[in-house]
Amino acid sequence: MTYLITGATLPDGTTTDLLVDNGVIAETGSSLSQSGATVIDAAGLTALPGLVDLHTHLREPGFEQSETVLTGSRAAAIGGFTSVFAMANTSPVSDTAGVVEQVASLGVRAGYVTVRPIGAVTMGLKGEQLSEIGAMAQSRAQVRVFSDDGSCVHDSLLMRRALEYVKTFDGVIAQHAQDPRLTLGAQMNEGALSGELGLAGWPAVAEESIIARDVLLAQHVGARLHVCHVSTAGSVDVIRWAKARGIAVTAEVTPHHLLLTEDLVRTYDSRYKVNPPLRRTEDVMALREGLADGTIDIIATDHAPHPVEAKECAWDEAANGMVGLESALSVVHASVVASGQLDWSDVARVLSSKPAEIGRLSGYDAAFVVGSPANFTLYDASASRVFGTEHLHGKGVNSPYLERTLPGRVMATIHNGYATVLDGELLDAPTVAESARVHRG
Amino acid sequence: MRHLLSTRDLSRDEAIQILDVAEDMADVANREVKKLPTLRGKTVINLFFEDSTRTRTSFELAAKRLSADLVNFSAKGSSVSKGESLKDTAQTLAAVGADAVVIRHASSGAPQTLATSGWIDAAVLNAGDGTHEHPTQALLDAFTMRRRLHGAASRGKSLDGLTVTIVGDILHSRVARSNVWLLDTLGATVRLVAPATLLPADISTWPVTAGFDLDDAVDADPDVVMMLRIQAERMHAAFFPNAREYSRQWGLGDERLARLRPDTMVMHPGPMNRGLEISANAADSSRSTVLEQVANGVSVRMAVLYLLLSGSAEL
Ligand SMILES: [Zn+2]
């Protein structure tokens, strides 16, 4: 399949044509032509390297009523993603080579994005015994990221061992930093508002104390640590301190923690219920600054689809989580690009090359360079839309952005040299699956 | 008034109006025939997801005295406690034509969710939600204070200048929250007293002063001391060491009682733990308003049902 993209603006602001052939960028420059190529007019569009989400819940196997690898892949593609890392809290838990290989092969078959499974740190996410990390690393799924996300690896000794053990396989532990005792029954950020609303508080210290412990453990054993969904100003300070000491820590922030604040909880609308919870304006500002100065390395969605009944209930009975793949780029645009804190080359770093590097995913280190894999998305930054369920393409409709006006729109996504999105619309599943099959050869 | 979800969003005029209508309702209770035809043909549902015979009975009496049809949709042992969702229950009640739903729920915000979800059209009356609010309790407390102060001349009066000290488990108390907002709206000055563990983490936005020392608060000569019920499970969660220490530090015992003015009101929303947060003498003294609170509860709930369902302030 051959595509000729004309007049695209690259993240660095330069304009170029891109010839895509055989899965790679075949040629760049101006006034390219190629007979038989499908031409995509990208004048006025921003070309970004294919987005990589280090934190996606695809729910399969086990929770197919919430999402499947296929539906989650579709949500990813329309959001401009070409790779996602699938969290391990499936059923059965992704704690064996068999399960991670199943998830990976479902991803290959769907073809919309590259699906890289994340392996559980502990068996059954129970926090008691290490899972078969080596078997998962050496499986066809080539797992490099290990996480008990949803639960915190709370036991200090187990966390130390996990950090040490994954070094063997060049892996990384992605920690969901939440002291379970300090957050018993927690429903929202602990502060003035939680007191008023009568909702049990999730104090910032429950996140910050775990991060502080973990960076010291990572330093002690000389291992890599990745911190999931950093949500407080204090956490940014702790990570900044750790990086200054040379500790090998990386951190992610979600789009929703960059845009939304706890004030939304006043509505008791459970679409705003998420873990870690929405925080104060001061936290949002500190997260944006931390992202801009490199303290926070990447943005990851924590896309967490739920069936409607899991949200159609009283606040403290509702499930935690928001869908985020479809809206991520627009929310990043609205929160940190519009404010001038990030430019598009920063976005390319925090949403593509850096998450790929952390997850040891190849092919994302030299975007738009001749010979590199053709994974990119074309974004219309001048567009604006009232976000609605028609813009969601996974199974979940638990988006906090419904009825909000968001900037920008993904117009095309190219994965491994074939289109998954064209003219702002997803290509259908059989077409994409066939393209993927042809690409595999 | 479309719903009564919290006292926080009641204006001063609305609050005084409710109390004034409650005065009219109290008059009805003193008549030989304690019944008004006002809400004939209206259906009121008591939807209690949590057990509370006291509050449920109070609403039941209130609805019946206004001639409404009252249905108890009690939760314990019924479908609502077996995982039937709030949504399904609400739609069922909508289908049977409920005009008002009196809801008690263990989850903060459940009444607001019910009122704003679009699942049901009825007026929603919060009868206590989680640790959020219990607006009719605060209204009956204010009504009781006003009557003690002004007697038969209560109509139209506020609580300007009154000093109220609320003691105990503020963190988990919906009664405290509703009282804080309503008392402030009505012009009273509120002081909270509790161990630091039982005060919310940040009350800087609340219109109150707060302290830890009950003796200081007693010596400040308050007009009202409101003791909150303390639940035994709090000591197991390390909020305080044991009942004896709690009682010594934050209980209204006989010695503290003796230091209060003879006309200082001692209030308690019930049910009381005699000997724990309140001594038997304090509960039974002439300062105690506990039984008036129960009686006034019916009048206040009649007033609220009336204002929600009749769409008029005239009796
Ligand atoms: Zn998590």
JSON list of N, CA, C and O in Angstrom, two decimals, chain A residues 192-234:
[
{"chain": "A", "resi": 192, "resn": "ALA", "atom": "N", "xyz": [-10.72, 20.43, 51.36]},
{"chain": "A", "resi": 192, "resn": "ALA", "atom": "CA", "xyz": [-11.90, 21.18, 51.79]},
{"chain": "A", "resi": 192, "resn": "ALA", "atom": "C", "xyz": [-13.17, 20.63, 51.14]},
{"chain": "A", "resi": 192, "resn": "ALA", "atom": "O", "xyz": [-14.21, 20.48, 51.78]},
{"chain": "A", "resi": 193, "resn": "LEU", "atom": "N", "xyz": [-13.07, 20.29, 49.87]},
{"chain": "A", "resi": 193, "resn": "LEU", "atom": "CA", "xyz": [-14.28, 19.87, 49.15]},
{"chain": "A", "resi": 193, "resn": "LEU", "atom": "C", "xyz": [-14.77, 18.50, 49.62]},
{"chain": "A", "resi": 193, "resn": "LEU", "atom": "O", "xyz": [-15.98, 18.29, 49.77]},
{"chain": "A", "resi": 194, "resn": "SER", "atom": "N", "xyz": [-13.85, 17.58, 49.88]},
{"chain": "A", "resi": 194, "resn": "SER", "atom": "CA", "xyz": [-14.30, 16.25, 50.34]},
{"chain": "A", "resi": 194, "resn": "SER", "atom": "C", "xyz": [-15.01, 16.37, 51.68]},
{"chain": "A", "resi": 194, "resn": "SER", "atom": "O", "xyz": [-16.00, 15.68, 51.94]},
{"chain": "A", "resi": 195, "resn": "GLY", "atom": "N", "xyz": [-14.53, 17.28, 52.53]},
{"chain": "A", "resi": 195, "resn": "GLY", "atom": "CA", "xyz": [-15.19, 17.50, 53.81]},
{"chain": "A", "resi": 195, "resn": "GLY", "atom": "C", "xyz": [-16.60, 18.01, 53.63]},
{"chain": "A", "resi": 195, "resn": "GLY", "atom": "O", "xyz": [-17.54, 17.58, 54.31]},
{"chain": "A", "resi": 196, "resn": "GLU", "atom": "N", "xyz": [-16.75, 18.92, 52.70]},
{"chain": "A", "resi": 196, "resn": "GLU", "atom": "CA", "xyz": [-18.06, 19.50, 52.46]},
{"chain": "A", "resi": 196, "resn": "GLU", "atom": "C", "xyz": [-19.02, 18.49, 51.83]},
{"chain": "A", "resi": 196, "resn": "GLU", "atom": "O", "xyz": [-20.20, 18.40, 52.22]},
{"chain": "A", "resi": 197, "resn": "LEU", "atom": "N", "xyz": [-18.53, 17.73, 50.86]},
{"chain": "A", "resi": 197, "resn": "LEU", "atom": "CA", "xyz": [-19.39, 16.79, 50.15]},
{"chain": "A", "resi": 197, "resn": "LEU", "atom": "C", "xyz": [-19.63, 15.51, 50.94]},
{"chain": "A", "resi": 197, "resn": "LEU", "atom": "O", "xyz": [-20.46, 14.69, 50.55]},
{"chain": "A", "resi": 198, "resn": "GLY", "atom": "N", "xyz": [-18.89, 15.32, 52.02]},
{"chain": "A", "resi": 198, "resn": "GLY", "atom": "CA", "xyz": [-19.08, 14.12, 52.81]},
{"chain": "A", "resi": 198, "resn": "GLY", "atom": "C", "xyz": [-18.59, 12.87, 52.08]},
{"chain": "A", "resi": 198, "resn": "GLY", "atom": "O", "xyz": [-19.17, 11.80, 52.22]},
{"chain": "A", "resi": 199, "resn": "LEU", "atom": "N", "xyz": [-17.53, 13.03, 51.30]},
{"chain": "A", "resi": 199, "resn": "LEU", "atom": "CA", "xyz": [-16.96, 11.88, 50.60]},
{"chain": "A", "resi": 199, "resn": "LEU", "atom": "C", "xyz": [-15.60, 11.58, 51.21]},
{"chain": "A", "resi": 199, "resn": "LEU", "atom": "O", "xyz": [-14.80, 12.49, 51.45]},
{"chain": "A", "resi": 200, "resn": "ALA", "atom": "N", "xyz": [-15.33, 10.30, 51.45]},
{"chain": "A", "resi": 200, "resn": "ALA", "atom": "CA", "xyz": [-14.08, 9.91, 52.11]},
{"chain": "A", "resi": 200, "resn": "ALA", "atom": "C", "xyz": [-12.89, 10.36, 51.28]},
{"chain": "A", "resi": 200, "resn": "ALA", "atom": "O", "xyz": [-12.87, 10.19, 50.06]},
{"chain": "A", "resi": 201, "resn": "GLY", "atom": "N", "xyz": [-11.89, 10.91, 51.93]},
{"chain": "A", "resi": 201, "resn": "GLY", "atom": "CA", "xyz": [-10.78, 11.55, 51.23]},
{"chain": "A", "resi": 201, "resn": "GLY", "atom": "C", "xyz": [-9.69, 10.59, 50.80]},
{"chain": "A", "resi": 201, "resn": "GLY", "atom": "O", "xyz": [-9.40, 9.59, 51.46]},
{"chain": "A", "resi": 202, "resn": "TRP", "atom": "N", "xyz": [-9.07, 10.91, 49.67]},
{"chain": "A", "resi": 202, "resn": "TRP", "atom": "CA", "xyz": [-7.89, 10.20, 49.11]},
{"chain": "A", "resi": 202, "resn": "TRP", "atom": "C", "xyz": [-6.77, 11.22, 49.23]},
{"chain": "A", "resi": 202, "resn": "TRP", "atom": "O", "xyz": [-6.60, 12.07, 48.37]},
{"chain": "A", "resi": 203, "resn": "PRO", "atom": "N", "xyz": [-5.99, 11.15, 50.33]},
{"chain": "A", "resi": 203, "resn": "PRO", "atom": "CA", "xyz": [-5.02, 12.21, 50.57]},
{"chain": "A", "resi": 203, "resn": "PRO", "atom": "C", "xyz": [-3.81, 12.13, 49.65]},
{"chain": "A", "resi": 203, "resn": "PRO", "atom": "O", "xyz": [-3.37, 11.03, 49.29]},
{"chain": "A", "resi": 204, "resn": "ALA", "atom": "N", "xyz": [-3.28, 13.28, 49.29]},
{"chain": "A", "resi": 204, "resn": "ALA", "atom": "CA", "xyz": [-2.10, 13.34, 48.42]},
{"chain": "A", "resi": 204, "resn": "ALA", "atom": "C", "xyz": [-0.94, 12.53, 49.00]},
{"chain": "A", "resi": 204, "resn": "ALA", "atom": "O", "xyz": [-0.18, 11.90, 48.28]},
{"chain": "A", "resi": 205, "resn": "VAL", "atom": "N", "xyz": [-0.84, 12.53, 50.32]},
{"chain": "A", "resi": 205, "resn": "VAL", "atom": "CA", "xyz": [0.29, 11.85, 50.96]},
{"chain": "A", "resi": 205, "resn": "VAL", "atom": "C", "xyz": [0.27, 10.34, 50.66]},
{"chain": "A", "resi": 205, "resn": "VAL", "atom": "O", "xyz": [1.32, 9.68, 50.67]},
{"chain": "A", "resi": 206, "resn": "ALA", "atom": "N", "xyz": [-0.89, 9.79, 50.37]},
{"chain": "A", "resi": 206, "resn": "ALA", "atom": "CA", "xyz": [-0.97, 8.35, 50.08]},
{"chain": "A", "resi": 206, "resn": "ALA", "atom": "C", "xyz": [-0.26, 8.03, 48.77]},
{"chain": "A", "resi": 206, "resn": "ALA", "atom": "O", "xyz": [0.22, 6.91, 48.57]},
{"chain": "A", "resi": 207, "resn": "GLU", "atom": "N", "xyz": [-0.19, 8.98, 47.87]},
{"chain": "A", "resi": 207, "resn": "GLU", "atom": "CA", "xyz": [0.56, 8.81, 46.62]},
{"chain": "A", "resi": 207, "resn": "GLU", "atom": "C", "xyz": [2.03, 9.18, 46.82]},
{"chain": "A", "resi": 207, "resn": "GLU", "atom": "O", "xyz": [2.95, 8.45, 46.44]},
{"chain": "A", "resi": 208, "resn": "GLU", "atom": "N", "xyz": [2.24, 10.32, 47.46]},
{"chain": "A", "resi": 208, "resn": "GLU", "atom": "CA", "xyz": [3.59, 10.87, 47.57]},
{"chain": "A", "resi": 208, "resn": "GLU", "atom": "C", "xyz": [4.50, 9.98, 48.43]},
{"chain": "A", "resi": 208, "resn": "GLU", "atom": "O", "xyz": [5.69, 9.82, 48.13]},
{"chain": "A", "resi": 209, "resn": "SER", "atom": "N", "xyz": [3.96, 9.38, 49.48]},
{"chain": "A", "resi": 209, "resn": "SER", "atom": "CA", "xyz": [4.79, 8.56, 50.35]},
{"chain": "A", "resi": 209, "resn": "SER", "atom": "C", "xyz": [5.26, 7.30, 49.63]},
{"chain": "A", "resi": 209, "resn": "SER", "atom": "O", "xyz": [6.39, 6.83, 49.83]},
{"chain": "A", "resi": 210, "resn": "ILE", "atom": "N", "xyz": [4.41, 6.73, 48.79]},
{"chain": "A", "resi": 210, "resn": "ILE", "atom": "CA", "xyz": [4.81, 5.54, 48.03]},
{"chain": "A", "resi": 210, "resn": "ILE", "atom": "C", "xyz": [5.87, 5.91, 46.98]},
{"chain": "A", "resi": 210, "resn": "ILE", "atom": "O", "xyz": [6.87, 5.19, 46.81]},
{"chain": "A", "resi": 211, "resn": "ILE", "atom": "N", "xyz": [5.68, 7.03, 46.32]},
{"chain": "A", "resi": 211, "resn": "ILE", "atom": "CA", "xyz": [6.68, 7.44, 45.31]},
{"chain": "A", "resi": 211, "resn": "ILE", "atom": "C", "xyz": [8.02, 7.69, 45.99]},
{"chain": "A", "resi": 211, "resn": "ILE", "atom": "O", "xyz": [9.07, 7.27, 45.50]},
{"chain": "A", "resi": 212, "resn": "ALA", "atom": "N", "xyz": [7.97, 8.35, 47.16]},
{"chain": "A", "resi": 212, "resn": "ALA", "atom": "CA", "xyz": [9.22, 8.63, 47.88]},
{"chain": "A", "resi": 212, "resn": "ALA", "atom": "C", "xyz": [9.94, 7.33, 48.24]},
{"chain": "A", "resi": 212, "resn": "ALA", "atom": "O", "xyz": [11.15, 7.18, 48.04]},
{"chain": "A", "resi": 213, "resn": "ARG", "atom": "N", "xyz": [9.20, 6.37, 48.74]},
{"chain": "A", "resi": 213, "resn": "ARG", "atom": "CA", "xyz": [9.80, 5.08, 49.08]},
{"chain": "A", "resi": 213, "resn": "ARG", "atom": "C", "xyz": [10.37, 4.41, 47.83]},
{"chain": "A", "resi": 213, "resn": "ARG", "atom": "O", "xyz": [11.50, 3.90, 47.83]},
{"chain": "A", "resi": 214, "resn": "ASP", "atom": "N", "xyz": [9.58, 4.42, 46.76]},
{"chain": "A", "resi": 214, "resn": "ASP", "atom": "CA", "xyz": [9.98, 3.68, 45.57]},
{"chain": "A", "resi": 214, "resn": "ASP", "atom": "C", "xyz": [11.21, 4.28, 44.89]},
{"chain": "A", "resi": 214, "resn": "ASP", "atom": "O", "xyz": [12.05, 3.54, 44.37]},
{"chain": "A", "resi": 215, "resn": "VAL", "atom": "N", "xyz": [11.31, 5.61, 44.85]},
{"chain": "A", "resi": 215, "resn": "VAL", "atom": "CA", "xyz": [12.51, 6.17, 44.21]},
{"chain": "A", "resi": 215, "resn": "VAL", "atom": "C", "xyz": [13.75, 5.82, 45.03]},
{"chain": "A", "resi": 215, "resn": "VAL", "atom": "O", "xyz": [14.82, 5.55, 44.47]},
{"chain": "A", "resi": 216, "resn": "LEU", "atom": "N", "xyz": [13.60, 5.77, 46.35]},
{"chain": "A", "resi": 216, "resn": "LEU", "atom": "CA", "xyz": [14.74, 5.38, 47.19]},
{"chain": "A", "resi": 216, "resn": "LEU", "atom": "C", "xyz": [15.09, 3.91, 46.99]},
{"chain": "A", "resi": 216, "resn": "LEU", "atom": "O", "xyz": [16.27, 3.54, 46.92]},
{"chain": "A", "resi": 217, "resn": "LEU", "atom": "N", "xyz": [14.08, 3.08, 46.85]},
{"chain": "A", "resi": 217, "resn": "LEU", "atom": "CA", "xyz": [14.33, 1.66, 46.56]},
{"chain": "A", "resi": 217, "resn": "LEU", "atom": "C", "xyz": [15.01, 1.51, 45.19]},
{"chain": "A", "resi": 217, "resn": "LEU", "atom": "O", "xyz": [15.96, 0.73, 45.04]},
{"chain": "A", "resi": 218, "resn": "ALA", "atom": "N", "xyz": [14.53, 2.26, 44.22]},
{"chain": "A", "resi": 218, "resn": "ALA", "atom": "CA", "xyz": [15.11, 2.17, 42.86]},
{"chain": "A", "resi": 218, "resn": "ALA", "atom": "C", "xyz": [16.56, 2.59, 42.88]},
{"chain": "A", "resi": 218, "resn": "ALA", "atom": "O", "xyz": [17.42, 1.99, 42.22]},
{"chain": "A", "resi": 219, "resn": "GLN", "atom": "N", "xyz": [16.85, 3.63, 43.68]},
{"chain": "A", "resi": 219, "resn": "GLN", "atom": "CA", "xyz": [18.24, 4.07, 43.81]},
{"chain": "A", "resi": 219, "resn": "GLN", "atom": "C", "xyz": [19.08, 2.98, 44.48]},
{"chain": "A", "resi": 219, "resn": "GLN", "atom": "O", "xyz": [20.17, 2.65, 44.02]},
{"chain": "A", "resi": 220, "resn": "HIS", "atom": "N", "xyz": [18.52, 2.41, 45.53]},
{"chain": "A", "resi": 220, "resn": "HIS", "atom": "CA", "xyz": [19.28, 1.43, 46.30]},
{"chain": "A", "resi": 220, "resn": "HIS", "atom": "C", "xyz": [19.66, 0.21, 45.47]},
{"chain": "A", "resi": 220, "resn": "HIS", "atom": "O", "xyz": [20.77, -0.31, 45.58]},
{"chain": "A", "resi": 221, "resn": "VAL", "atom": "N", "xyz": [18.73, -0.24, 44.64]},
{"chain": "A", "resi": 221, "resn": "VAL", "atom": "CA", "xyz": [19.02, -1.45, 43.87]},
{"chain": "A", "resi": 221, "resn": "VAL", "atom": "C", "xyz": [19.44, -1.15, 42.43]},
{"chain": "A", "resi": 221, "resn": "VAL", "atom": "O", "xyz": [19.68, -2.07, 41.65]},
{"chain": "A", "resi": 222, "resn": "GLY", "atom": "N", "xyz": [19.51, 0.14, 42.09]},
{"chain": "A", "resi": 222, "resn": "GLY", "atom": "CA", "xyz": [19.96, 0.52, 40.75]},
{"chain": "A", "resi": 222, "resn": "GLY", "atom": "C", "xyz": [19.04, 0.06, 39.65]},
{"chain": "A", "resi": 222, "resn": "GLY", "atom": "O", "xyz": [19.46, -0.42, 38.61]},
{"chain": "A", "resi": 223, "resn": "ALA", "atom": "N", "xyz": [17.73, 0.21, 39.90]},
{"chain": "A", "resi": 223, "resn": "ALA", "atom": "CA", "xyz": [16.76, -0.25, 38.91]},
{"chain": "A", "resi": 223, "resn": "ALA", "atom": "C", "xyz": [15.98, 0.93, 38.34]},
{"chain": "A", "resi": 223, "resn": "ALA", "atom": "O", "xyz": [16.01, 2.03, 38.87]},
{"chain": "A", "resi": 224, "resn": "ARG", "atom": "N", "xyz": [15.30, 0.62, 37.25]},
{"chain": "A", "resi": 224, "resn": "ARG", "atom": "CA", "xyz": [14.39, 1.61, 36.65]},
{"chain": "A", "resi": 224, "resn": "ARG", "atom": "C", "xyz": [13.04, 1.53, 37.35]},
{"chain": "A", "resi": 224, "resn": "ARG", "atom": "O", "xyz": [12.54, 0.44, 37.64]},
{"chain": "A", "resi": 225, "resn": "LEU", "atom": "N", "xyz": [12.42, 2.69, 37.54]},
{"chain": "A", "resi": 225, "resn": "LEU", "atom": "CA", "xyz": [11.07, 2.76, 38.10]},
{"chain": "A", "resi": 225, "resn": "LEU", "atom": "C", "xyz": [10.24, 3.69, 37.22]},
{"chain": "A", "resi": 225, "resn": "LEU", "atom": "O", "xyz": [10.73, 4.74, 36.79]},
{"chain": "A", "resi": 226, "resn": "HIS", "atom": "N", "xyz": [9.01, 3.27, 36.94]},
{"chain": "A", "resi": 226, "resn": "HIS", "atom": "CA", "xyz": [8.09, 4.18, 36.25]},
{"chain": "A", "resi": 226, "resn": "HIS", "atom": "C", "xyz": [6.89, 4.42, 37.16]},
{"chain": "A", "resi": 226, "resn": "HIS", "atom": "O", "xyz": [6.32, 3.47, 37.70]},
{"chain": "A", "resi": 227, "resn": "VAL", "atom": "N", "xyz": [6.51, 5.68, 37.33]},
{"chain": "A", "resi": 227, "resn": "VAL", "atom": "CA", "xyz": [5.38, 6.02, 38.19]},
{"chain": "A", "resi": 227, "resn": "VAL", "atom": "C", "xyz": [4.17, 6.32, 37.32]},
{"chain": "A", "resi": 227, "resn": "VAL", "atom": "O", "xyz": [4.20, 7.23, 36.48]},
{"chain": "A", "resi": 228, "resn": "CYS", "atom": "N", "xyz": [3.12, 5.56, 37.53]},
{"chain": "A", "resi": 228, "resn": "CYS", "atom": "CA", "xyz": [1.88, 5.76, 36.77]},
{"chain": "A", "resi": 228, "resn": "CYS", "atom": "C", "xyz": [1.16, 7.02, 37.26]},
{"chain": "A", "resi": 228, "resn": "CYS", "atom": "O", "xyz": [1.31, 7.44, 38.40]},
{"chain": "A", "resi": 229, "resn": "HIS", "atom": "N", "xyz": [0.36, 7.57, 36.41]},
{"chain": "A", "resi": 229, "resn": "HIS", "atom": "CA", "xyz": [-0.61, 8.65, 36.70]},
{"chain": "A", "resi": 229, "resn": "HIS", "atom": "C", "xyz": [-0.31, 9.48, 37.95]},
{"chain": "A", "resi": 229, "resn": "HIS", "atom": "O", "xyz": [-1.07, 9.46, 38.91]},
{"chain": "A", "resi": 230, "resn": "VAL", "atom": "N", "xyz": [0.77, 10.24, 37.87]},
{"chain": "A", "resi": 230, "resn": "VAL", "atom": "CA", "xyz": [1.11, 11.18, 38.94]},
{"chain": "A", "resi": 230, "resn": "VAL", "atom": "C", "xyz": [0.01, 12.25, 39.02]},
{"chain": "A", "resi": 230, "resn": "VAL", "atom": "O", "xyz": [-0.42, 12.78, 38.00]},
{"chain": "A", "resi": 231, "resn": "SER", "atom": "N", "xyz": [-0.46, 12.53, 40.23]},
{"chain": "A", "resi": 231, "resn": "SER", "atom": "CA", "xyz": [-1.63, 13.42, 40.30]},
{"chain": "A", "resi": 231, "resn": "SER", "atom": "C", "xyz": [-1.49, 14.60, 41.25]},
{"chain": "A", "resi": 231, "resn": "SER", "atom": "O", "xyz": [-2.38, 15.43, 41.32]},
{"chain": "A", "resi": 232, "resn": "THR", "atom": "N", "xyz": [-0.40, 14.69, 42.00]},
{"chain": "A", "resi": 232, "resn": "THR", "atom": "CA", "xyz": [-0.33, 15.79, 42.97]},
{"chain": "A", "resi": 232, "resn": "THR", "atom": "C", "xyz": [0.94, 16.63, 42.80]},
{"chain": "A", "resi": 232, "resn": "THR", "atom": "O", "xyz": [1.96, 16.16, 42.29]},
{"chain": "A", "resi": 233, "resn": "ALA", "atom": "N", "xyz": [0.85, 17.86, 43.27]},
{"chain": "A", "resi": 233, "resn": "ALA", "atom": "CA", "xyz": [2.00, 18.76, 43.23]},
{"chain": "A", "resi": 233, "resn": "ALA", "atom": "C", "xyz": [3.15, 18.18, 44.04]},
{"chain": "A", "resi": 233, "resn": "ALA", "atom": "O", "xyz": [4.32, 18.27, 43.64]},
{"chain": "A", "resi": 234, "resn": "GLY", "atom": "N", "xyz": [2.84, 17.57, 45.16]},
{"chain": "A", "resi": 234, "resn": "GLY", "atom": "CA", "xyz": [3.88, 16.98, 46.00]},
{"chain": "A", "resi": 234, "resn": "GLY", "atom": "C", "xyz": [4.61, 15.84, 45.30]},
{"chain": "A", "resi": 234, "resn": "GLY", "atom": "O", "xyz": [5.83, 15.69, 45.45]}
]
